[in-house]
Amino acid sequence: MEEMVEQIELLLEQKDEQQLQDYLNNLNISDVEELIDELPQYGPRFIETLSLNRAVNVFRILDFPTQERIIKKLPGKKIAEIITGLPPDDRTAFFAELHGDAVKALILHLSAADRKEALSLLGYKEDSVGRLMTPDYIAVKKSWDVNRVLAHIRQFGKNSETIDVIYVLGDKGVLLDDIRIREILLVDPDTKISQLMDGRLIALKATDPQEEAINVFRMNNRTALPVTDDENILLGIVTVDDILWIANEEYTEDIQKIGGTEALDEPYLDINLFKLVKKRVGWLIVLFLGEMLTATAMGYFQLEIEKAVVLALFIPLIISSGGNSGSQASTLIIQAMALGELTVEDWWRVMRREIISGLMLGATLGIIGFLRIAVWSGFSNIYGPHWPLVALTVGVSLVGVVLWGSLAGSMLPLLLKKLGADPATSSAPFVATLVDVTGLIIYFSIAVIIMSDLLGK
């Protein structure tokens, strides 16, 4: 990369536009994208210098803030070429990020047909499959033979998003089947398309959530899937490159939410500082107010703490163990749900596993806690003459708190999903805060039971 940057800077100093164009056109589009990241001030110039096809391909892989910055500095003619050249799905994704006035201005650069198509795609919900689809595909009739299909591909295939899959349509555009191109290439040219149809059709609905489309692609190993309406009329296709892009965005968003913040929607270094603070402060306030309940819980058990001050020494140990087990469980469940490994209907299987694992994990920590107090009391008087009761309280409390943390962390994402909310909002900090408060209640309740004689005096 350093060598490329040095070469580009040299060409820019020499002001040799032809050499600059030749050099950029010979690079991979990913290399040009990296150059724009390294030299953002020259991004518009690079796009303007590249051949149109390569400029479009570079522009479509840039992140939105970079796209917006570049489009503002390009001349009107180049903007029209770029916007017109973008595939419909990429154009829709770009328009969806812009303000209404900007979209209105850019959409005027499109032809009447492209304008109608763009407005149609923008009409779907932001997180729907309809926003991802492109109407550029190859469709044939079941009565055609392979010779006619190949001639059709030669004529229209250049403008298609992909020719890996051919779609078979019936009356009024109803989707009947999809056939991989290799199946067409490997049979006799006189074979009818109807003879190649197997009826094993997998299609998405335009109104399906994009997250669902990610799972369908993952489970079926497809490079493209058809998108239909409620009447099974083919509207367009979604290709795997768009799905990979969305999957990356979903993953990034989930990680940010799991960390206890709202999704940033922009790269960390590009987002406005005040906007960044706004994204983070909401959750911090909620968590802070939640943690204040720990003081309320401790106040309720104030008399018990005064009679056995030694119990206060283990508060951080107890609540952190419960919070850690809850964070572990919530992260595992959220990830499993994102990968399609489990659904809300699996809640009982999840609960059963977490009860068993929570008891085993709690018992492990409880034994370690008991032994630690027992060993320490062999050469120290810090826990007093009633150290066996203290050790038993801590040991049993760890079992209860870790079990509760595991159950809360695993069930909360499933509950949120059932209610239609994003499971990722049951973030590790949120679960930890919940378990902190309830963990104190469990700890002191067990202490009152085990140390009743001592605390009653």
Tab-separated table of C-alpha atoms in Angstrom:
chain	number	residue	atom	x	y	z
A	1	MET	CA	0.000	0.000	0.000
A	2	GLU	CA	2.815	2.427	0.830
A	3	GLU	CA	4.307	1.829	-2.620
A	4	MET	CA	0.941	2.534	-4.293
A	5	VAL	CA	0.459	5.718	-2.278
A	6	GLU	CA	3.936	6.940	-3.210
A	7	GLN	CA	3.318	6.175	-6.902
A	8	ILE	CA	-0.050	7.963	-6.877
A	9	GLU	CA	1.409	11.005	-5.112
A	10	LEU	CA	4.178	11.151	-7.725
A	11	LEU	CA	1.642	11.010	-10.591
A	12	LEU	CA	-0.448	13.701	-8.905
A	13	GLU	CA	2.620	15.947	-8.624
A	14	GLN	CA	3.480	15.388	-12.299
A	15	LYS	CA	-0.116	16.299	-13.267
A	16	ASP	CA	-0.115	13.625	-15.973
A	17	GLU	CA	-3.797	12.720	-16.221
A	18	GLN	CA	-3.298	9.947	-18.780
A	19	GLN	CA	-0.677	8.136	-16.706
A	20	LEU	CA	-2.830	8.572	-13.601
A	21	GLN	CA	-5.838	7.104	-15.408
A	22	ASP	CA	-3.839	4.166	-16.764
A	23	TYR	CA	-2.380	3.436	-13.346
A	24	LEU	CA	-5.749	3.556	-11.564
A	25	ASN	CA	-7.489	1.482	-14.235
A	26	ASN	CA	-4.873	-1.264	-13.847
A	27	LEU	CA	-5.407	-1.581	-10.084
A	28	ASN	CA	-7.911	-3.902	-8.430
A	29	ILE	CA	-11.011	-2.003	-7.335
A	30	SER	CA	-10.217	-2.983	-3.722
A	31	ASP	CA	-6.803	-1.288	-4.128
A	32	VAL	CA	-8.459	1.897	-5.370
A	33	GLU	CA	-10.832	1.765	-2.400
A	34	GLU	CA	-7.829	1.530	-0.046
A	35	LEU	CA	-6.186	4.462	-1.831
A	36	ILE	CA	-9.300	6.561	-1.257
A	37	ASP	CA	-9.132	5.628	2.441
A	38	GLU	CA	-5.469	6.628	2.565
A	39	LEU	CA	-5.901	9.823	0.508
A	40	PRO	CA	-9.514	10.899	1.115
A	41	GLN	CA	-8.927	14.373	-0.292
A	42	TYR	CA	-8.275	12.830	-3.721
A	43	GLY	CA	-11.270	10.459	-3.632
A	44	PRO	CA	-13.451	12.537	-6.014
A	45	ARG	CA	-10.554	12.933	-8.413
A	46	PHE	CA	-9.857	9.192	-8.484
A	47	ILE	CA	-13.521	8.435	-9.217
A	48	GLU	CA	-13.600	11.076	-11.931
A	49	THR	CA	-10.365	9.783	-13.513
A	50	LEU	CA	-11.324	6.103	-13.626
A	51	SER	CA	-13.176	4.634	-16.575
A	52	LEU	CA	-16.923	4.714	-15.958
A	53	ASN	CA	-17.372	0.992	-15.333
A	54	ARG	CA	-14.490	0.881	-12.831
A	55	ALA	CA	-15.595	4.127	-11.190
A	56	VAL	CA	-19.043	2.619	-10.576
A	57	ASN	CA	-17.563	-0.601	-9.190
A	58	VAL	CA	-15.278	1.329	-6.832
A	59	PHE	CA	-18.051	3.686	-5.725
A	60	ARG	CA	-20.423	0.810	-4.859
A	61	ILE	CA	-17.959	-0.774	-2.371
A	62	LEU	CA	-17.171	2.447	-0.499
A	63	ASP	CA	-18.826	3.052	2.875
A	64	PHE	CA	-21.666	5.563	2.864
A	65	PRO	CA	-19.858	8.547	4.487
A	66	THR	CA	-17.150	8.284	1.793
A	67	GLN	CA	-19.750	7.941	-0.977
A	68	GLU	CA	-21.579	11.020	0.290
A	69	ARG	CA	-18.374	13.050	0.560
A	70	ILE	CA	-17.345	12.115	-2.986
A	71	ILE	CA	-20.729	12.633	-4.649
A	72	LYS	CA	-20.880	16.186	-3.275
A	73	LYS	CA	-17.617	17.096	-5.041
A	74	LEU	CA	-18.225	15.480	-8.421
A	75	PRO	CA	-19.468	17.525	-11.408
A	76	GLY	CA	-23.108	17.028	-12.436
A	77	LYS	CA	-22.299	14.970	-15.517
A	78	LYS	CA	-20.158	12.503	-13.558
A	79	ILE	CA	-22.806	12.217	-10.828
A	80	ALA	CA	-25.397	11.300	-13.471
A	81	GLU	CA	-23.065	8.653	-14.935
A	82	ILE	CA	-22.306	7.119	-11.538
A	83	ILE	CA	-25.921	7.085	-10.338
A	84	THR	CA	-27.154	5.679	-13.644
A	85	GLY	CA	-24.384	3.064	-13.734
A	86	LEU	CA	-25.013	1.720	-10.227
A	87	PRO	CA	-26.915	-1.577	-10.031
A	88	PRO	CA	-30.478	-0.981	-8.754
A	89	ASP	CA	-29.838	-2.621	-5.371
A	90	ASP	CA	-26.681	-0.575	-4.700
A	91	ARG	CA	-28.426	2.580	-5.905
A	92	THR	CA	-31.314	1.881	-3.516
A	93	ALA	CA	-28.919	1.283	-0.611
A	94	PHE	CA	-27.200	4.600	-1.351
A	95	PHE	CA	-30.445	6.552	-1.700
A	96	ALA	CA	-31.795	5.021	1.516
A	97	GLU	CA	-28.968	6.622	3.514
A	98	LEU	CA	-29.442	10.109	2.042
A	99	HIS	CA	-31.761	12.876	3.171
A	100	GLY	CA	-34.968	13.301	1.181
A	101	ASP	CA	-33.828	16.478	-0.615
A	102	ALA	CA	-30.604	14.828	-1.754
A	103	VAL	CA	-32.480	11.795	-3.087
A	104	LYS	CA	-34.892	14.083	-4.903
A	105	ALA	CA	-31.993	15.881	-6.603
A	106	LEU	CA	-30.069	12.718	-7.520
A	107	ILE	CA	-33.065	10.792	-8.792
A	108	LEU	CA	-33.563	13.464	-11.483
A	109	HIS	CA	-30.346	12.191	-13.122
A	110	LEU	CA	-32.033	8.849	-13.870
A	111	SER	CA	-34.043	7.909	-16.917
A	112	ALA	CA	-37.809	7.612	-16.507
A	113	ALA	CA	-37.605	3.808	-16.300
A	114	ASP	CA	-34.736	3.842	-13.776
A	115	ARG	CA	-36.500	6.537	-11.736
A	116	LYS	CA	-39.650	4.415	-11.540
A	117	GLU	CA	-37.580	1.384	-10.538
A	118	ALA	CA	-35.689	3.313	-7.830
A	119	LEU	CA	-38.879	4.730	-6.325
A	120	SER	CA	-40.432	1.266	-6.354
A	121	LEU	CA	-37.498	-0.243	-4.456
A	122	LEU	CA	-37.437	2.645	-1.989
A	123	GLY	CA	-41.088	1.931	-1.244
A	124	TYR	CA	-40.173	-1.203	0.713
A	125	LYS	CA	-39.322	-1.094	4.418
A	126	GLU	CA	-35.737	-0.238	5.233
A	127	ASP	CA	-34.863	-3.682	6.600
A	128	SER	CA	-36.851	-5.692	4.038
A	129	VAL	CA	-35.581	-7.939	1.250
A	130	GLY	CA	-37.276	-5.593	-1.249
A	131	ARG	CA	-34.582	-2.979	-0.561
A	132	LEU	CA	-31.866	-5.463	-1.576
A	133	MET	CA	-33.324	-6.893	-4.759
A	134	THR	CA	-32.380	-6.010	-8.297
A	135	PRO	CA	-34.748	-6.456	-11.266
A	136	ASP	CA	-31.833	-7.397	-13.532
A	137	TYR	CA	-32.143	-11.153	-14.072
A	138	ILE	CA	-32.612	-13.707	-16.861
A	139	ALA	CA	-36.108	-15.193	-17.149
A	140	VAL	CA	-37.313	-17.814	-19.639
A	141	LYS	CA	-40.485	-19.790	-20.442
A	142	LYS	CA	-40.823	-23.499	-19.682
A	143	SER	CA	-41.794	-24.190	-23.296
A	144	TRP	CA	-38.445	-22.898	-24.614
A	145	ASP	CA	-35.660	-25.266	-25.602
A	146	VAL	CA	-32.023	-24.825	-24.548
A	147	ASN	CA	-31.063	-23.322	-27.927
A	148	ARG	CA	-33.520	-20.472	-27.467
A	149	VAL	CA	-32.470	-19.966	-23.832
A	150	LEU	CA	-28.789	-19.631	-24.811
A	151	ALA	CA	-29.676	-17.141	-27.525
A	152	HIS	CA	-31.704	-15.176	-24.962
A	153	ILE	CA	-28.759	-15.162	-22.536
A	154	ARG	CA	-26.395	-13.901	-25.255
A	155	GLN	CA	-28.776	-11.051	-26.018
A	156	PHE	CA	-29.701	-9.950	-22.492
A	157	GLY	CA	-27.162	-11.586	-20.163
A	158	LYS	CA	-24.772	-8.632	-20.187
A	159	ASN	CA	-27.280	-6.482	-18.284
A	160	SER	CA	-28.146	-9.183	-15.755
A	161	GLU	CA	-26.803	-9.116	-12.204
A	162	THR	CA	-25.889	-12.796	-12.590
A	163	ILE	CA	-26.438	-15.569	-15.120
A	164	ASP	CA	-25.563	-18.354	-12.688
A	165	VAL	CA	-29.275	-18.997	-12.229
A	166	ILE	CA	-32.053	-18.788	-14.833
A	167	TYR	CA	-35.651	-18.234	-13.722
A	168	VAL	CA	-38.615	-19.992	-15.311
A	169	LEU	CA	-41.811	-17.920	-15.496
A	170	GLY	CA	-45.402	-18.885	-16.164
A	171	ASP	CA	-48.383	-16.716	-17.012
A	172	LYS	CA	-48.356	-13.127	-15.689
A	173	GLY	CA	-44.773	-13.490	-14.458
A	174	VAL	CA	-45.477	-16.177	-11.868
A	175	LEU	CA	-42.241	-17.883	-10.791
A	176	LEU	CA	-42.289	-21.617	-11.531
A	177	ASP	CA	-38.716	-22.728	-10.910
A	178	ASP	CA	-35.053	-21.736	-11.037
A	179	ILE	CA	-32.377	-23.628	-12.967
A	180	ARG	CA	-28.634	-23.354	-12.576
A	181	ILE	CA	-26.772	-22.454	-15.745
A	182	ARG	CA	-24.609	-25.574	-15.610
A	183	GLU	CA	-27.706	-27.752	-15.955
A	184	ILE	CA	-28.556	-25.906	-19.168
A	185	LEU	CA	-25.027	-26.077	-20.589
A	186	LEU	CA	-24.655	-29.819	-20.008
A	187	VAL	CA	-27.764	-31.075	-21.829
A	188	ASP	CA	-28.772	-31.506	-25.451
A	189	PRO	CA	-29.611	-28.120	-27.099
A	190	ASP	CA	-33.049	-29.423	-28.088
A	191	THR	CA	-34.025	-30.203	-24.487
A	192	LYS	CA	-37.098	-28.358	-23.253
A	193	ILE	CA	-36.795	-26.235	-20.103
A	194	SER	CA	-39.824	-28.063	-18.678
A	195	GLN	CA	-37.717	-31.257	-18.694
A	196	LEU	CA	-35.074	-29.591	-16.493
A	197	MET	CA	-37.499	-28.295	-13.889
A	198	ASP	CA	-37.462	-30.186	-10.584
A	199	GLY	CA	-39.836	-28.009	-8.526
A	200	ARG	CA	-37.300	-27.553	-5.716
A	201	LEU	CA	-37.760	-23.805	-5.607
A	202	ILE	CA	-36.529	-21.565	-2.797
A	203	ALA	CA	-37.723	-17.958	-2.935
A	204	LEU	CA	-37.859	-14.921	-0.681
A	205	LYS	CA	-40.765	-12.523	-0.227
A	206	ALA	CA	-40.114	-8.830	-0.841
A	207	THR	CA	-41.476	-8.082	2.621
A	208	ASP	CA	-39.265	-10.635	4.418
A	209	PRO	CA	-36.765	-9.217	6.940
A	210	GLN	CA	-33.207	-9.045	5.617
A	211	GLU	CA	-32.022	-11.037	8.626
A	212	GLU	CA	-34.216	-13.932	7.494
A	213	ALA	CA	-32.696	-13.767	4.007
A	214	ILE	CA	-29.217	-14.126	5.517
A	215	ASN	CA	-30.277	-17.401	7.155
A	216	VAL	CA	-31.884	-18.697	3.939
A	217	PHE	CA	-28.682	-18.051	1.979
A	218	ARG	CA	-26.593	-19.666	4.689
A	219	MET	CA	-28.725	-22.812	4.846
A	220	ASN	CA	-29.141	-23.306	1.096
A	221	ASN	CA	-25.697	-22.417	-0.300
A	222	ARG	CA	-27.032	-20.139	-3.081
A	223	THR	CA	-25.371	-17.341	-5.027
A	224	ALA	CA	-28.736	-15.710	-5.801
A	225	LEU	CA	-32.355	-16.136	-4.735
A	226	PRO	CA	-35.558	-14.927	-6.419
A	227	VAL	CA	-37.818	-12.394	-4.702
A	228	THR	CA	-41.591	-12.653	-5.188
A	229	ASP	CA	-44.728	-10.903	-4.013
A	230	ASP	CA	-47.669	-12.535	-2.216
A	231	GLU	CA	-48.989	-13.860	-5.532
A	232	ASN	CA	-45.636	-15.518	-6.350
A	233	ILE	CA	-44.897	-13.059	-9.170
A	234	LEU	CA	-41.148	-12.616	-9.655
A	235	LEU	CA	-40.083	-9.078	-8.708
A	236	GLY	CA	-36.310	-9.402	-8.703
A	237	ILE	CA	-33.369	-11.298	-7.264
A	238	VAL	CA	-31.016	-10.900	-4.334
A	239	THR	CA	-27.377	-11.878	-4.798
A	240	VAL	CA	-24.953	-13.191	-2.211
A	241	ASP	CA	-22.693	-10.098	-2.341
A	242	ASP	CA	-25.549	-7.949	-1.028
A	243	ILE	CA	-26.331	-10.534	1.643
A	244	LEU	CA	-22.706	-10.610	2.793
A	245	TRP	CA	-22.762	-6.821	3.082
A	246	ILE	CA	-25.963	-6.879	5.135
A	247	ALA	CA	-24.668	-9.760	7.282
A	248	ASN	CA	-21.573	-7.694	8.100
A	249	GLU	CA	-23.748	-4.702	9.034
A	250	GLU	CA	-26.023	-6.892	11.187
A	251	TYR	CA	-23.017	-8.445	12.914
A	252	THR	CA	-21.463	-5.025	13.609
A	253	GLU	CA	-24.770	-3.676	14.914
A	254	ASP	CA	-25.289	-6.687	17.195
A	255	ILE	CA	-21.763	-6.439	18.609
A	256	GLN	CA	-22.305	-2.750	19.404
A	257	LYS	CA	-25.632	-3.496	21.095
A	258	ILE	CA	-24.157	-6.396	23.054
A	259	GLY	CA	-21.512	-3.946	24.296
A	260	GLY	CA	-24.252	-1.767	25.773
A	261	THR	CA	-24.654	0.994	23.190
A	262	GLU	CA	-26.989	1.849	20.336
A	263	ALA	CA	-25.875	0.869	16.823
A	264	LEU	CA	-23.591	3.609	15.478
A	265	ASP	CA	-24.706	3.359	11.804
A	266	GLU	CA	-21.385	4.963	10.808
A	267	PRO	CA	-17.685	4.079	11.199
A	268	TYR	CA	-16.413	4.974	14.682
A	269	LEU	CA	-13.948	7.620	13.485
A	270	ASP	CA	-16.493	9.220	11.129
A	271	ILE	CA	-19.406	9.611	13.521
A	272	ASN	CA	-19.941	13.041	15.072
A	273	LEU	CA	-18.648	13.172	18.680
A	274	PHE	CA	-21.932	14.459	20.109
A	275	LYS	CA	-23.839	11.804	18.170
A	276	LEU	CA	-21.471	9.169	19.585
A	277	VAL	CA	-22.107	10.403	23.130
A	278	LYS	CA	-25.865	10.397	22.479
A	279	LYS	CA	-25.676	6.781	21.274
A	280	ARG	CA	-23.892	5.739	24.467
A	281	VAL	CA	-25.413	7.890	27.193
A	282	GLY	CA	-28.917	6.398	27.047
A	283	TRP	CA	-27.812	2.904	27.986
A	284	LEU	CA	-25.373	4.256	30.595
A	285	ILE	CA	-28.205	6.145	32.315
A	286	VAL	CA	-30.438	3.058	32.274
A	287	LEU	CA	-27.632	0.885	33.664
A	288	PHE	CA	-26.726	3.531	36.260
A	289	LEU	CA	-30.307	3.755	37.499
A	290	GLY	CA	-30.426	-0.027	37.583
A	291	GLU	CA	-27.252	-0.248	39.628
A	292	MET	CA	-28.710	2.286	42.102
A	293	LEU	CA	-31.146	-0.448	43.093
A	294	THR	CA	-28.187	-2.306	44.630
A	295	ALA	CA	-28.033	0.420	47.280
A	296	THR	CA	-31.749	-0.117	47.924
A	297	ALA	CA	-31.184	-3.864	48.270
A	298	MET	CA	-28.254	-3.370	50.648
A	299	GLY	CA	-30.286	-0.873	52.680
A	300	TYR	CA	-32.992	-3.484	53.147
A	301	PHE	CA	-30.422	-5.870	54.655
A	302	GLN	CA	-28.614	-3.161	56.629
A	303	LEU	CA	-29.198	-4.787	60.029
A	304	GLU	CA	-27.863	-8.125	58.819
A	305	ILE	CA	-24.751	-6.442	57.421
A	306	GLU	CA	-24.159	-4.603	60.719
A	307	LYS	CA	-24.328	-7.887	62.661
A	308	ALA	CA	-22.068	-9.749	60.232
A	309	VAL	CA	-19.890	-7.142	58.530
A	310	VAL	CA	-17.822	-9.943	57.032
A	311	LEU	CA	-20.678	-10.582	54.571
A	312	ALA	CA	-19.954	-7.239	52.880
A	313	LEU	CA	-16.483	-8.481	51.902
A	314	PHE	CA	-17.992	-10.938	49.429
A	315	ILE	CA	-20.507	-8.642	47.727
A	316	PRO	CA	-18.230	-7.877	44.720
A	317	LEU	CA	-17.423	-11.581	44.373
A	318	ILE	CA	-21.076	-12.637	44.421
A	319	ILE	CA	-22.495	-10.037	42.038
A	320	SER	CA	-19.594	-10.250	39.572
A	321	SER	CA	-19.922	-14.054	39.367
A	322	GLY	CA	-23.642	-13.769	38.637
A	323	GLY	CA	-23.111	-10.964	36.121
A	324	ASN	CA	-20.351	-12.885	34.357
A	325	SER	CA	-22.440	-16.050	34.031
A	326	GLY	CA	-25.399	-13.993	32.747
A	327	SER	CA	-23.223	-12.174	30.202
A	328	GLN	CA	-21.815	-15.482	28.977
A	329	ALA	CA	-25.280	-16.986	28.544
A	330	SER	CA	-26.790	-13.946	26.790
A	331	THR	CA	-23.868	-13.709	24.352
A	332	LEU	CA	-24.083	-17.418	23.490
A	333	ILE	CA	-27.865	-17.299	22.968
A	334	ILE	CA	-27.790	-14.108	20.875
A	335	GLN	CA	-25.087	-15.590	18.653
A	336	ALA	CA	-26.952	-18.905	18.306
A	337	MET	CA	-30.132	-17.052	17.335
A	338	ALA	CA	-28.249	-14.936	14.797
A	339	LEU	CA	-26.863	-18.103	13.185
A	340	GLY	CA	-30.282	-19.757	13.114
A	341	GLU	CA	-29.155	-22.490	15.510
A	342	LEU	CA	-32.163	-21.962	17.789
A	343	THR	CA	-35.506	-20.142	17.838
A	344	VAL	CA	-37.965	-18.950	20.470
A	345	GLU	CA	-39.673	-22.367	20.273
A	346	ASP	CA	-36.478	-23.925	21.705
A	347	TRP	CA	-36.829	-22.008	24.987
A	348	TRP	CA	-37.456	-25.117	27.116
A	349	ARG	CA	-34.394	-26.907	25.716
A	350	VAL	CA	-32.324	-23.807	26.412
A	351	MET	CA	-33.706	-23.444	29.944
A	352	ARG	CA	-33.059	-27.116	30.717
A	353	ARG	CA	-29.457	-26.855	29.529
A	354	GLU	CA	-28.874	-23.614	31.449
A	355	ILE	CA	-30.326	-25.036	34.667
A	356	ILE	CA	-27.913	-27.968	34.491
A	357	SER	CA	-24.914	-25.928	33.352
A	358	GLY	CA	-25.749	-23.122	35.817
A	359	LEU	CA	-25.804	-25.608	38.708
A	360	MET	CA	-22.500	-27.148	37.586
A	361	LEU	CA	-20.814	-23.770	37.094
A	362	GLY	CA	-22.221	-22.442	40.377
A	363	ALA	CA	-21.131	-25.546	42.250
A	364	THR	CA	-17.612	-25.211	40.850
A	365	LEU	CA	-17.327	-21.584	41.952
A	366	GLY	CA	-19.083	-22.341	45.254
A	367	ILE	CA	-16.580	-25.069	46.130
A	368	ILE	CA	-13.675	-22.771	45.246
A	369	GLY	CA	-15.199	-19.979	47.382
A	370	PHE	CA	-15.790	-22.335	50.333
A	371	LEU	CA	-12.241	-23.730	50.179
A	372	ARG	CA	-10.755	-20.248	49.876
A	373	ILE	CA	-12.445	-19.124	53.124
A	374	ALA	CA	-11.574	-22.398	54.859
A	375	VAL	CA	-7.874	-22.236	53.883
A	376	TRP	CA	-7.655	-18.526	54.754
A	377	SER	CA	-9.180	-19.146	58.200
A	378	GLY	CA	-6.390	-21.615	58.960
A	379	PHE	CA	-3.886	-18.810	59.421
A	380	SER	CA	-6.087	-15.694	59.738
A	381	ASN	CA	-8.878	-14.517	62.011
A	382	ILE	CA	-10.425	-12.199	59.395
A	383	TYR	CA	-13.618	-14.243	59.046
A	384	GLY	CA	-14.057	-14.746	62.787
A	385	PRO	CA	-14.994	-17.852	64.748
A	386	HIS	CA	-18.081	-18.487	62.625
A	387	TRP	CA	-16.135	-18.860	59.389
A	388	PRO	CA	-17.788	-22.225	58.492
A	389	LEU	CA	-21.166	-20.468	58.340
A	390	VAL	CA	-19.664	-17.662	56.257
A	391	ALA	CA	-18.037	-20.175	53.900
A	392	LEU	CA	-21.277	-22.120	53.529
A	393	THR	CA	-23.236	-18.913	52.874
A	394	VAL	CA	-20.815	-17.809	50.177
A	395	GLY	CA	-20.696	-21.273	48.600
A	396	VAL	CA	-24.468	-21.734	48.433
A	397	SER	CA	-24.983	-18.129	47.306
A	398	LEU	CA	-22.593	-18.630	44.395
A	399	VAL	CA	-24.605	-21.635	43.257
A	400	GLY	CA	-27.843	-19.651	43.414
A	401	VAL	CA	-26.513	-16.460	41.836
A	402	VAL	CA	-24.679	-18.201	38.989
A	403	LEU	CA	-27.742	-20.338	38.269
A	404	TRP	CA	-29.970	-17.248	38.229
A	405	GLY	CA	-27.479	-15.359	36.044
A	406	SER	CA	-27.397	-18.206	33.516
A	407	LEU	CA	-31.194	-18.401	33.386
A	408	ALA	CA	-31.668	-14.631	33.112
A	409	GLY	CA	-28.981	-14.277	30.454
A	410	SER	CA	-30.383	-17.094	28.323
A	411	MET	CA	-34.100	-16.353	28.660
A	412	LEU	CA	-34.001	-12.568	28.206
A	413	PRO	CA	-32.932	-12.624	24.501
A	414	LEU	CA	-35.632	-15.219	23.773
A	415	LEU	CA	-38.258	-13.147	25.589
A	416	LEU	CA	-37.299	-10.011	23.646
A	417	LYS	CA	-37.470	-11.944	20.370
A	418	LYS	CA	-40.930	-13.220	21.323
A	419	LEU	CA	-42.044	-9.638	21.987
A	420	GLY	CA	-40.709	-8.517	18.605
A	421	ALA	CA	-37.680	-6.626	19.963
A	422	ASP	CA	-34.043	-7.074	18.964
A	423	PRO	CA	-32.459	-9.803	21.165
A	424	ALA	CA	-29.110	-7.991	20.969
A	425	THR	CA	-30.519	-5.252	23.207
A	426	SER	CA	-30.308	-7.759	26.073
A	427	SER	CA	-26.665	-6.740	26.180
A	428	ALA	CA	-24.050	-8.112	28.546
A	429	PRO	CA	-24.048	-4.898	30.677
A	430	PHE	CA	-27.869	-4.982	30.912
A	431	VAL	CA	-27.907	-8.618	32.046
A	432	ALA	CA	-25.032	-7.951	34.470
A	433	THR	CA	-26.935	-5.023	36.025
A	434	LEU	CA	-30.095	-7.111	36.397
A	435	VAL	CA	-28.185	-9.953	38.033
A	436	ASP	CA	-26.247	-7.542	40.303
A	437	VAL	CA	-29.443	-6.350	41.982
A	438	THR	CA	-31.145	-9.734	42.215
A	439	GLY	CA	-27.856	-11.385	43.188
A	440	LEU	CA	-27.639	-9.265	46.327
A	441	ILE	CA	-31.152	-10.305	47.314
A	442	ILE	CA	-30.265	-13.982	46.778
A	443	TYR	CA	-26.999	-13.585	48.754
A	444	PHE	CA	-28.483	-11.909	51.811
A	445	SER	CA	-31.591	-14.094	51.796
A	446	ILE	CA	-29.376	-17.192	51.941
A	447	ALA	CA	-27.260	-15.517	54.651
A	448	VAL	CA	-30.375	-14.902	56.772
A	449	ILE	CA	-31.362	-18.573	56.441
A	450	ILE	CA	-27.924	-20.117	57.113
A	451	MET	CA	-26.756	-17.612	59.741
A	452	SER	CA	-30.147	-17.058	61.411
A	453	ASP	CA	-28.868	-17.818	64.915
A	454	LEU	CA	-25.957	-15.410	64.588
A	455	LEU	CA	-27.930	-12.620	62.891
A	456	GLY	CA	-30.815	-12.994	65.324
A	457	LYS	CA	-28.681	-12.070	68.327
